[in-house]
């Protein structure tokens, strides 16, 4: 059979959503490359996706449904058929519903695939079932709250406009790892003479691209932003014409808030010297069009929403909005372009069922609740690894009376605890409609290869479960393609005039941004420095949760993995160099810890064994544990989230992965 080239898209939880070209030979993907025609990702891929065929055809792929025969968590299973698997699930659920009601069943899903249909396939089913609902707030809801408090639903600038900026600030984002293709525009800006800053808690790989790196005390960026505002106002660097015309509340901010943030106090809070703060304020205040790329790092703290709000407010002070190349990009919001209620079907709920926060899975599985969680259905997520407070999560998953089903491509830490494992297709094996959160591209793709083994897509499994539970709504009898057709048939201004033929051919197409100067989509029609609907009408500094132990733990994304995805790949694990903890030389010396030795990081939640890497890129008082490793590849029994807590953010009920303290001792 001849080779065929098929278009696809990277399905992972990454802002870029790269276009892929898949070389298919005898039903197998043999080579993956970037699609040069993709407007944002321009034909190159990150190290993870370059050899995606090794994930798709990995010998570790699950190929049949499995039934547990050993102890919970032991990973001992026998193969069973799909009919038996579905009958067992439906039978058990009928019993549970009869005895405890459907709220005793909890779905758990997040970002294994970002396709709009496959990602959300379970919503209509679980709404119809009456199951508990999951608050899907593990990522960055606090950042969204912060953005909305100032900008409402104003669309973010097009990422390419960064090329026109003269001061680019990568703030709380390790873009070389997590937003690679945005750097194309940053490099263009640099070639035209722009300054590039990185504001982070340690010297990340991205810092190599920067002219300046500013290391801030973890969780204290809100104070930094307010301190910069104080200096901008004091030194006459604010744009009063813009502030009067386009913002609300600068007078109140200047009179009531900014006096509390003189450089001396902000220096103490942020860890940056007074001279550095002055220098930053002057550079920001005199730049023609400063552009902030706001990452998620700083929002995963007890004060995350307020921190994001303080930073999002900053560009308005110098009138950066409306100047080509100026403003702030937190994420492109493209979901509005589609009638998502048609996919989510909340109308299938007879009554609103209880909501369980996904960051508090440990609590939900272990606490007495009415009804208790008696069954957990996990799909495209790996909570045993990614959810905070791993010890509590594992204790819950080990409950003999908990009926756990996991739909997965690999025998993950979570799948090992399942009573029934269902094999999932990879993204090359199903079609879907994708949007991005780092660009305005959308893409519709078809399956490039047939399913590996007996694997099935999320959509297909929920169709089987709906049939087994006797759901007769026509919704459950349609194909994913039919639903996509319906979504695309409904008009929306962002899709007006897009190239439908290109979309049908599997190419990425850009949504339209409202033309002309920015229109601020807030209640007042202005940028809301003062927002009366907020618990704090004006931005202020709120402290993070913090703790008593001396070291701030950075649970950073790894460049060679994506959360707990890609750990099946030997070469990618090797490139990460093992599960390590990076520590400043002085901190290591004080504790008598040697480079390369095994150490134990601990706090009130648990203990984790790491290999120590002594590293001057990490300042004293901070330790960095990159990647969300599978337990089978860890030096000890636990991975990083045994050290992270179930505490939530100030608003948005988000995760606080970065807001944890630890101490470290020799192993
Ligand atoms: N290679 C790779 N790509 C990924 C992922 C991955 O795991 N690996 N994950 C994907 C997902 S789900 C997401 S949500 C995004 C996340 O993408 P990002 O937003 O880039 O990543 P974050 O984990 O949110 O944090 C990034 C940076 O914030 C820094 N940081 C932590 N605390 C603070 C602070 O208090 N102040 C400041 N200024 N910086 C701080 C960290 O040191 C880190 O360098 O990336 C996606 N892309
Ligand atoms: N320590 C620490 N913890 C973190 C983070 C961190 O940076 N550090 N990041 C946090 C963030 S921002 C996020 S968003 C979460 C992410 O948490 P998750 O969304 O759980 O992300 P992954 O670890 O990528 O797990 C996704 C799983 O889905 C499976 N999968 C892929 N495609 C499909 C499919 O089509 N169907 C099915 N059924 N399964 C599929 C994959 O094999 C993989 O095991 O993790 C959070 N946890
Ligand atoms: S993980 Fe991100 S950068 Fe890598 S191929 Fe996928 S979308 Fe592109
Ligand atoms: Mo995320």
XYZ file of C-alpha atoms and ligand atoms in Angstrom:
770
model
C 0.000 0.000 0.000
C 1.279 3.500 -0.796
C 2.005 6.014 1.938
C -0.665 8.593 2.521
C -0.305 11.976 4.222
C -3.208 12.972 6.424
C -3.813 16.218 8.289
C -4.350 16.140 12.003
C -3.841 18.295 15.071
C -2.086 17.920 18.386
C -4.894 17.024 20.819
C -3.081 17.893 24.041
C -3.657 20.518 26.681
C -1.194 22.985 25.213
C -2.035 26.510 24.044
C -0.479 25.963 20.621
C -2.678 23.189 19.099
C -0.128 22.432 16.379
C -1.169 21.299 12.931
C 0.190 17.815 12.127
C 0.950 15.903 8.953
C 0.635 12.174 9.558
C 2.303 9.703 7.221
C 0.174 6.546 7.181
C 1.336 3.182 5.885
C -0.798 0.036 6.136
C -3.048 1.614 8.750
C -0.139 2.700 10.950
C 1.193 6.167 11.584
C 4.852 5.975 10.587
C 5.930 9.604 10.732
C 4.550 12.826 12.210
C 5.622 16.297 11.198
C 4.382 19.840 11.628
C 1.952 21.240 9.055
C 3.758 24.134 7.369
C 0.388 25.576 6.304
C -0.751 26.047 9.904
C -0.960 29.850 10.400
C 0.256 29.829 14.005
C 2.475 26.771 14.410
C 4.129 26.989 10.985
C 5.356 23.447 10.564
C 7.428 22.674 13.577
C 6.613 20.589 16.617
C 7.879 20.300 20.147
C 10.098 17.345 21.181
C 7.063 15.493 22.579
C 5.073 15.307 19.377
C 7.903 14.862 16.902
C 7.648 11.105 17.312
C 3.991 10.851 18.275
C 3.785 7.535 16.388
C 5.772 6.032 19.265
C 2.953 6.968 21.628
C 0.225 5.847 19.243
C 1.838 2.470 18.533
C 3.530 2.083 21.902
C 3.741 -1.510 23.141
C 2.250 -0.116 26.365
C -1.070 0.782 24.689
C -4.121 -0.856 26.268
C -5.880 -2.916 23.623
C -8.762 -4.699 25.389
C -11.052 -4.000 28.326
C -9.599 -5.319 31.592
C -11.132 -6.680 34.772
C -9.321 -6.396 38.082
C -8.298 -9.721 39.638
C -5.674 -8.566 42.163
C -5.749 -6.127 45.056
C -6.711 -2.516 44.368
C -3.726 -0.724 42.901
C -1.741 -3.902 42.203
C -2.371 -3.599 38.487
C -3.448 -7.227 38.074
C -6.113 -7.660 35.441
C -7.545 -10.149 32.952
C -8.811 -9.233 29.501
C -12.577 -9.223 28.973
C -14.801 -8.298 26.034
C -16.516 -4.942 25.547
C -20.007 -6.448 26.047
C -19.059 -7.861 29.414
C -17.318 -4.638 30.484
C -20.301 -2.448 29.609
C -22.768 -4.901 31.219
C -20.746 -4.963 34.431
C -20.595 -1.152 34.604
C -24.282 -0.654 33.852
C -25.278 -3.418 36.289
C -23.211 -1.988 39.108
C -24.464 1.535 38.450
C -28.090 0.361 38.500
C -27.505 -1.122 41.963
C -25.768 1.983 43.253
C -28.486 4.261 41.881
C -31.164 2.049 43.459
C -29.489 2.102 46.866
C -27.890 5.563 47.065
C -29.089 7.614 44.111
C -27.121 8.628 41.020
C -25.136 11.324 42.870
C -23.113 8.467 44.383
C -21.479 8.246 40.928
C -18.737 10.790 40.189
C -17.236 11.418 36.736
C -13.633 12.678 36.656
C -12.144 14.053 33.446
C -9.904 16.852 32.323
C -7.504 17.503 29.474
C -6.251 14.248 27.929
C -7.823 15.352 24.682
C -8.851 18.909 23.893
C -11.161 18.046 20.990
C -14.452 19.784 21.674
C -16.555 16.656 21.188
C -14.342 13.938 22.673
C -13.364 16.090 25.633
C -16.955 16.757 26.584
C -18.546 13.447 25.540
C -19.335 12.467 29.109
C -21.275 15.593 30.045
C -24.599 14.711 28.372
C -24.385 11.151 29.660
C -23.675 12.032 33.290
C -26.218 14.879 33.252
C -28.848 12.440 32.025
C -27.743 9.901 34.636
C -28.073 12.490 37.423
C -24.510 11.818 38.602
C -22.537 14.266 40.739
C -20.990 17.020 38.671
C -17.277 17.770 38.659
C -16.022 21.351 39.020
C -13.196 21.196 36.465
C -10.957 23.764 38.099
C -7.567 22.042 38.223
C -5.906 24.369 35.719
C -6.239 28.143 35.828
C -9.747 29.380 36.681
C -8.219 31.967 39.033
C -6.372 33.543 36.126
C -9.651 33.781 34.227
C -11.354 35.424 37.203
C -8.491 37.927 37.414
C -8.750 38.722 33.708
C -12.531 39.070 33.829
C -12.437 41.366 36.862
C -10.542 43.927 34.761
C -11.300 43.149 31.115
C -14.663 41.336 31.250
C -15.033 39.231 28.129
C -12.776 41.425 25.989
C -10.957 39.178 23.508
C -7.219 38.873 24.003
C -4.948 40.379 21.354
C -3.889 38.165 18.458
C -0.666 36.418 19.527
C 1.181 37.602 16.409
C 0.768 41.239 17.477
C 3.527 40.677 20.032
C 5.958 41.090 17.128
C 5.126 44.820 17.142
C 5.862 45.301 20.831
C 9.011 46.977 22.101
C 8.843 45.398 25.573
C 7.682 41.798 25.909
C 7.125 40.439 29.414
C 6.827 36.677 29.850
C 5.278 36.696 33.287
C 4.896 33.393 35.144
C 5.245 31.341 31.986
C 8.018 28.983 30.922
C 7.104 29.501 27.298
C 9.929 27.420 25.875
C 8.270 24.447 27.581
C 4.592 25.342 27.465
C 3.915 27.856 24.686
C 6.701 27.283 22.163
C 5.061 28.817 19.104
C 4.279 32.110 20.789
C 8.037 32.653 20.851
C 8.057 33.090 17.061
C 6.472 36.525 17.508
C 8.699 37.251 20.499
C 11.798 36.566 18.408
C 10.467 38.856 15.665
C 9.939 41.601 18.233
C 13.482 41.036 19.481
C 14.896 41.322 15.975
C 13.158 44.684 15.710
C 14.839 45.803 18.900
C 12.335 44.875 21.607
C 13.473 44.076 25.127
C 12.296 40.740 26.496
C 11.770 40.166 30.213
C 11.039 37.003 32.111
C 9.422 37.300 35.539
C 9.594 33.983 37.328
C 10.650 32.378 40.583
C 13.766 30.695 39.182
C 15.863 30.884 36.050
C 13.799 28.803 33.598
C 14.940 27.611 30.168
C 12.925 30.493 28.699
C 15.173 32.949 30.494
C 17.845 32.167 27.866
C 15.794 34.210 25.379
C 15.369 37.139 27.694
C 17.335 40.342 28.063
C 16.385 40.498 31.733
C 15.148 37.981 34.234
C 13.469 39.139 37.422
C 13.110 36.572 40.178
C 10.179 37.268 42.442
C 9.295 35.686 45.761
C 6.704 32.983 44.971
C 3.146 34.266 45.279
C 4.148 37.941 45.481
C 3.643 39.189 41.916
C 0.522 41.091 42.945
C 2.643 43.270 45.200
C 5.130 43.724 42.360
C 2.392 44.897 39.957
C 0.982 47.334 42.525
C 4.469 48.606 43.314
C 5.069 49.271 39.613
C 1.749 51.136 39.462
C 2.788 53.233 42.459
C 6.032 54.227 40.749
C 4.381 54.857 37.386
C 1.940 57.237 39.029
C 4.592 58.923 41.180
C 6.988 59.432 38.291
C 4.360 60.816 35.931
C 4.525 57.832 33.611
C 0.822 57.016 33.516
C -1.244 57.894 30.429
C -3.926 60.094 31.972
C -5.673 60.704 28.664
C -6.131 56.974 28.105
C -7.078 56.399 31.743
C -9.803 59.063 31.589
C -11.209 57.863 28.294
C -10.971 54.083 28.594
C -10.799 53.028 32.229
C -12.886 53.204 35.344
C -11.523 53.894 38.804
C -7.960 55.150 38.374
C -8.609 58.078 40.748
C -9.754 55.648 43.456
C -6.840 53.310 42.792
C -4.367 56.182 43.001
C -5.858 57.649 46.154
C -6.861 54.554 48.107
C -4.519 51.743 47.062
C -1.249 52.885 45.550
C -0.018 54.805 48.627
C 0.201 51.412 50.384
C 2.737 50.088 47.866
C 5.853 52.268 48.044
C 8.981 50.623 46.610
C 10.474 49.953 50.048
C 7.507 47.815 51.118
C 7.177 46.161 47.706
C 10.869 45.341 47.757
C 10.355 43.446 50.993
C 7.301 41.645 49.686
C 8.611 40.755 46.234
C 12.288 40.251 46.960
C 13.313 42.703 44.176
C 15.508 45.646 45.144
C 14.172 49.203 45.182
C 16.579 50.085 42.366
C 15.277 47.172 40.279
C 11.681 48.208 40.871
C 12.499 51.755 39.731
C 14.250 50.471 36.670
C 11.330 48.209 35.794
C 8.768 50.983 36.253
C 10.747 53.388 34.066
C 11.216 50.855 31.299
C 7.554 49.864 31.410
C 6.377 53.465 31.597
C 8.483 54.643 28.675
C 7.956 51.639 26.375
C 5.887 52.418 23.298
C 3.769 49.256 23.470
C 4.484 46.820 26.303
C 3.007 43.344 25.866
C 2.487 40.980 28.809
C 2.157 37.237 28.151
C 0.592 36.084 31.381
C 1.257 32.463 32.334
C -0.540 30.293 34.805
C 2.233 29.878 37.353
C 1.343 32.817 39.512
C -2.377 32.003 39.598
C -1.885 28.639 41.334
C -1.671 30.210 44.785
C -4.147 31.087 47.488
C -4.111 34.644 46.104
C -4.024 33.619 42.410
C -7.101 35.453 41.148
C -6.066 38.721 42.792
C -2.490 38.380 41.538
C -3.699 37.898 37.969
C -6.043 40.875 38.359
C -3.206 43.171 39.522
C -1.064 42.219 36.521
C -3.901 42.444 34.003
C -4.600 45.983 35.247
C -1.035 47.143 34.584
C -1.057 47.779 30.788
C -4.006 50.184 31.118
C -1.951 52.553 33.277
C 0.378 53.294 30.393
C -2.327 53.140 27.715
C -0.803 50.029 26.158
C -4.175 48.824 24.923
C -5.033 50.105 21.509
C -1.394 50.518 20.515
C -0.268 47.877 18.025
C 1.840 45.387 19.970
C 0.578 46.460 23.396
C -1.680 44.804 25.941
C -1.889 41.512 27.737
C -2.508 37.979 26.515
C -3.705 35.586 29.165
C -5.406 33.120 26.851
C -7.450 33.369 23.685
C -11.049 32.692 24.459
C -12.518 30.900 21.508
C -15.208 28.743 23.082
C -17.769 31.499 22.552
C -17.567 30.831 18.826
C -19.517 27.591 19.235
C -22.857 26.728 20.801
C -21.260 24.582 23.494
C -24.579 24.003 25.273
C -25.380 21.686 22.353
C -22.391 19.576 23.397
C -22.692 19.804 27.170
C -26.479 19.316 27.400
C -27.059 20.601 30.900
C -30.740 20.443 30.021
C -30.484 16.647 30.428
C -30.224 17.122 34.214
C -33.598 16.549 35.844
C -32.466 18.616 38.848
C -29.098 20.275 39.383
C -26.937 17.609 41.009
C -24.224 18.176 43.598
C -20.874 19.560 42.522
C -17.536 18.088 43.616
C -14.367 20.131 43.130
C -11.796 18.081 41.226
C -8.958 19.505 43.331
C -10.606 17.954 46.371
C -10.926 14.423 45.031
C -9.005 13.085 48.033
C -11.517 14.632 50.377
C -14.502 13.544 48.286
C -13.389 9.906 48.289
C -12.545 9.748 51.992
C -15.094 11.914 53.748
C -18.510 10.729 54.742
C -20.910 12.425 52.392
C -24.551 11.914 51.687
C -24.552 9.993 49.472
C -20.942 8.794 49.640
C -19.013 8.558 46.374
C -19.482 4.871 45.549
C -18.338 4.885 41.940
C -15.730 6.917 40.089
C -15.557 7.031 36.281
C -12.254 8.508 35.083
C -11.668 9.437 31.458
C -8.812 11.358 29.873
C -7.380 12.307 33.195
C -4.940 10.750 35.631
C -5.903 11.979 39.101
C -3.660 9.533 41.001
C -0.778 11.536 39.528
C -2.088 15.017 38.685
C -4.478 15.803 41.526
C -3.161 17.447 44.680
C -2.702 15.502 47.937
C -1.721 12.207 46.350
C -1.789 10.328 49.646
C -5.456 11.114 50.167
C -6.310 10.389 46.543
C -4.586 6.987 46.669
C -6.235 6.172 49.986
C -9.601 6.913 48.393
C -8.842 4.915 45.254
C -7.817 1.951 47.427
C -11.289 1.733 49.011
C -12.595 -1.783 48.387
C -16.162 -0.480 48.199
C -15.389 2.109 45.522
C -16.282 0.914 42.004
C -13.757 2.586 39.716
C -13.785 2.573 35.924
C -10.903 4.147 34.009
C -10.987 4.813 30.269
C -7.345 5.193 29.231
C -4.692 4.624 26.591
C -2.123 3.413 29.131
C -2.056 1.645 32.489
C -1.577 4.899 34.387
C -1.299 5.291 38.151
C -5.076 5.785 38.188
C -5.863 2.865 35.869
C -3.942 0.560 38.210
C -6.641 1.188 40.827
C -9.549 0.489 38.474
C -12.042 -2.339 38.767
C -12.557 -2.081 35.038
C -10.193 -0.485 32.536
C -11.488 0.475 29.092
C -8.968 0.986 26.256
C -9.053 4.452 24.675
C -8.141 5.493 21.163
C -5.414 8.050 20.567
C -6.268 11.251 18.732
C -5.147 9.807 15.389
C -7.960 7.273 15.717
C -10.927 9.662 15.967
C -12.200 12.810 14.345
C -12.957 16.010 16.215
C -13.225 19.773 16.111
C -10.399 21.617 17.881
C -9.853 25.155 19.040
C -6.784 26.596 20.743
C -6.188 28.700 23.824
C -2.991 30.322 22.564
C -4.210 31.266 19.095
C -7.452 31.852 17.220
C -7.113 28.733 15.034
C -9.740 26.056 14.720
C -9.339 22.752 12.925
C -11.612 19.853 12.059
C -9.860 16.534 11.642
C -10.857 13.001 10.720
C -9.384 9.767 11.996
C -6.026 9.132 10.303
C -5.757 5.435 11.218
C -8.132 2.733 12.485
C -8.378 2.128 16.257
C -5.417 0.331 17.802
C -6.601 -3.010 19.207
C -10.153 -2.824 20.495
C -9.791 0.745 21.733
C -12.743 3.099 21.511
C -13.121 6.859 21.673
C -14.786 8.717 24.535
C -17.782 9.425 22.304
C -18.194 5.755 21.373
C -17.974 4.541 24.960
C -20.630 6.958 26.153
C -22.885 5.842 23.304
C -22.510 2.242 24.538
C -23.135 3.232 28.146
C -26.197 5.294 27.138
C -27.601 2.278 25.327
C -26.921 0.010 28.291
C -28.664 2.469 30.614
C -31.645 2.634 28.198
C -31.285 6.345 27.408
C -33.464 6.871 24.362
C -32.786 10.564 23.607
C -31.818 10.928 19.923
C -28.691 12.824 21.103
C -27.092 9.551 22.167
C -27.755 7.933 18.800
C -25.936 10.462 16.637
C -22.317 10.282 15.523
C -19.635 12.728 16.653
C -19.457 13.941 13.050
C -23.140 14.770 13.011
C -22.763 16.835 16.157
C -19.775 18.689 14.670
C -21.792 19.413 11.529
C -24.542 20.884 13.685
C -22.116 23.091 15.608
C -20.594 24.420 12.414
C -23.976 25.005 10.787
C -24.893 27.563 13.449
C -23.574 30.985 12.451
C -21.327 33.091 14.714
C -19.602 36.405 13.956
C -16.169 34.914 14.775
C -16.731 32.359 12.016
C -18.166 34.785 9.436
C -16.372 34.401 6.159
C -13.862 31.774 7.299
C -12.600 29.401 4.632
C -15.011 26.488 4.975
C -13.374 24.495 2.197
C -10.026 24.655 3.988
C -11.719 23.667 7.240
C -13.380 20.702 5.522
C -9.999 19.699 4.109
C -8.619 19.411 7.646
C -6.603 22.639 7.563
C -6.385 25.097 10.432
C -8.443 28.226 9.904
C -8.332 31.390 11.994
C -11.401 32.747 13.712
C -12.072 36.432 13.148
C -11.389 38.889 15.917
C -13.682 41.910 16.090
C -12.051 44.422 13.704
C -10.751 47.839 14.740
C -9.561 49.125 18.070
C -10.335 47.125 21.194
C -13.829 47.456 22.573
C -13.879 46.696 26.260
C -16.502 44.081 26.966
C -17.150 44.949 30.615
C -20.242 46.141 32.472
C -19.054 49.754 32.194
C -17.650 49.451 28.672
C -14.288 50.505 30.116
C -11.299 48.699 31.573
C -12.323 48.217 35.189
C -9.480 49.165 37.496
C -12.331 49.540 39.940
C -14.885 46.772 39.696
C -17.806 47.223 42.091
C -18.961 43.631 41.529
C -15.773 42.230 43.072
C -15.381 41.374 46.781
C -12.438 43.822 46.723
C -13.616 46.591 44.367
C -9.985 47.726 43.907
C -6.971 45.469 43.413
C -4.869 44.971 46.543
C -2.127 42.560 47.585
C -3.408 39.420 49.277
C -0.850 37.026 50.771
C -0.590 33.455 49.439
C -1.417 30.487 51.700
C 2.273 29.958 52.437
C 3.332 27.779 55.363
C 6.039 27.394 57.980
C 8.579 25.236 56.173
C 11.489 27.062 54.543
C 11.370 25.972 50.878
C 8.771 26.995 48.260
C 8.037 24.034 45.980
C 7.704 24.831 42.263
C 5.783 21.967 40.602
C 6.790 23.146 37.175
C 5.757 21.723 33.794
C 8.436 19.626 32.129
C 9.560 20.411 28.615
C 9.545 16.694 27.731
C 6.133 15.790 29.107
C 2.687 17.301 29.373
C 1.357 16.893 32.880
C 1.427 13.088 33.292
C 1.179 12.465 29.539
C 4.168 11.159 27.524
C 5.752 9.159 30.357
C 5.281 6.026 28.226
C 8.146 7.266 26.048
C 11.574 6.028 27.175
C 13.508 8.665 25.252
C 11.437 11.527 26.684
C 11.866 10.283 30.234
C 15.588 9.954 29.571
C 15.705 13.553 28.323
C 14.135 14.664 31.606
C 16.997 12.881 33.343
C 14.865 11.190 36.001
C 12.540 12.588 38.622
C 14.611 15.261 40.242
C 14.452 18.106 42.702
C 16.540 21.159 41.851
C 18.006 23.161 44.712
C 20.298 26.121 45.186
C 23.927 25.200 46.125
C 23.766 27.110 49.420
C 20.510 25.444 50.487
C 22.013 22.055 49.606
C 25.218 22.746 51.536
C 23.366 23.899 54.660
C 21.476 20.627 54.664
C 24.460 18.459 53.827
C 22.875 17.330 50.536
C 24.968 16.242 47.576
C 24.236 16.568 43.871
C 22.970 13.258 42.469
C 22.038 11.816 45.870
C 18.554 10.664 46.745
C 16.757 13.056 49.064
C 13.352 13.216 50.704
C 11.180 16.292 50.406
C 8.452 16.397 53.017
C 5.720 18.446 54.606
C 2.539 17.821 56.603
C 0.955 16.014 53.635
C 3.607 13.475 52.769
C 7.124 12.542 51.721
C 8.571 12.190 48.241
C 11.910 10.745 47.246
C 13.789 12.643 44.496
C 17.244 12.665 42.964
C 18.833 15.986 43.969
C 20.197 18.328 41.322
C 22.169 21.171 42.790
C 21.523 24.087 40.479
C 22.439 27.759 40.645
C 19.465 28.608 38.408
C 17.251 28.094 41.460
C 17.431 30.823 44.109
C 17.759 30.057 47.776
C 14.403 29.306 49.383
C 12.946 27.691 46.256
C 13.054 24.080 45.018
C 11.867 22.912 41.591
C 10.255 19.543 40.849
C 9.445 19.450 37.148
C 7.026 16.974 35.611
C 4.170 14.838 36.911
C 5.873 11.449 36.902
C 4.223 8.044 36.909
C 4.942 6.232 40.159
C 6.580 3.315 38.355
C 9.391 5.617 37.206
C 9.819 7.460 40.500
C 12.743 6.848 42.874
C 10.231 6.184 45.686
C 6.589 5.317 46.242
C 5.169 8.775 45.655
C 5.405 11.594 43.120
C 5.303 15.351 43.494
C 1.613 15.790 44.266
C 2.042 13.977 47.582
C 3.400 17.396 48.631
C 0.635 19.642 47.229
C -2.509 20.544 49.114
C -6.204 20.564 48.320
C -6.498 24.239 49.324
C -8.143 26.432 46.702
C -7.543 29.854 45.202
C -9.141 33.067 46.512
C -11.647 32.986 43.658
C -12.467 30.461 40.946
C -11.927 27.426 43.219
C -8.672 26.733 41.408
C -5.724 24.526 42.306
C -2.806 25.894 44.308
C -0.018 23.628 43.029
C 2.705 26.256 43.555
C 1.624 27.369 47.013
C 3.278 24.647 49.082
C 6.267 24.615 51.410
C 8.623 21.714 52.029
C 11.795 20.774 53.870
C 14.369 18.383 52.430
C 16.591 15.785 54.170
C 18.950 13.096 52.956
C 17.227 9.818 52.005
N 5.872 20.902 27.896
C 4.731 21.116 28.562
N 3.811 21.941 28.052
C 2.661 22.176 28.724
C 2.368 21.532 29.944
C 3.358 20.643 30.462
O 3.191 20.015 31.526
N 4.526 20.476 29.751
N 1.182 21.766 30.596
C 0.103 22.364 29.830
C -0.915 22.914 30.711
S -2.146 21.889 31.293
C -0.934 24.201 31.063
S -2.150 24.804 32.094
C 0.057 25.130 30.572
C 0.752 25.824 31.740
O 1.628 26.752 31.193
P 2.402 27.863 32.043
O 1.434 28.880 32.397
O 3.640 28.229 31.372
O 2.891 26.973 33.205
P 2.600 27.068 34.660
O 2.748 25.739 35.268
O 1.288 27.675 34.761
O 3.747 28.054 35.267
C 4.826 28.512 34.502
C 5.890 29.241 35.300
O 5.354 29.942 36.410
C 6.386 30.041 37.340
N 5.882 30.476 38.635
C 5.437 29.738 39.666
N 5.083 30.546 40.681
C 5.299 31.806 40.294
C 5.129 33.081 40.921
O 4.700 33.206 42.053
N 5.478 34.167 40.184
C 5.979 34.081 38.933
N 6.268 35.212 38.295
N 6.160 32.894 38.326
C 5.813 31.774 39.000
C 6.990 28.659 37.339
O 8.290 28.672 37.866
C 6.958 28.317 35.849
O 8.155 28.636 35.216
O 1.056 24.504 29.806
C 0.612 23.465 28.947
N 1.760 23.043 28.181
N 2.528 18.705 40.240
C 1.797 19.197 39.251
N 0.529 18.761 39.121
C -0.225 19.239 38.106
C 0.282 20.176 37.187
C 1.622 20.583 37.337
O 2.146 21.387 36.546
N 2.348 20.076 38.374
N -0.539 20.689 36.216
C -1.958 20.727 36.528
C -2.709 21.139 35.343
S -2.441 22.731 34.811
C -3.578 20.344 34.723
S -4.476 20.984 33.423
C -3.792 18.956 35.165
C -3.932 17.991 33.967
O -4.403 16.796 34.371
P -4.944 15.720 33.290
O -5.932 16.345 32.401
O -5.331 14.523 34.060
O -3.682 15.481 32.355
P -2.730 14.292 31.957
O -1.777 13.997 33.041
O -2.174 14.733 30.687
O -3.645 12.989 31.774
C -4.468 12.813 30.681
C -4.701 11.333 30.462
O -5.659 11.191 29.397
C -5.312 10.085 28.601
N -5.932 10.291 27.273
C -5.443 10.966 26.224
N -6.333 10.993 25.213
C -7.421 10.318 25.629
C -8.677 10.041 25.032
O -8.988 10.436 23.916
N -9.575 9.347 25.802
C -9.289 8.907 27.061
N -10.234 8.267 27.731
N -8.088 9.134 27.616
C -7.179 9.854 26.928
C -3.808 10.101 28.582
O -3.310 8.809 28.284
C -3.460 10.601 29.997
O -3.188 9.553 30.884
O -2.697 18.508 35.978
C -2.461 19.373 37.053
N -1.504 18.779 37.958
S 2.311 19.766 22.801
Fe 1.993 21.894 22.180
S 3.880 22.516 21.116
Fe 3.868 20.270 21.261
S 2.972 19.627 19.301
Fe 1.330 19.715 20.831
S 0.460 21.746 20.553
Fe 2.452 21.763 19.575
Mo -3.498 23.079 32.724
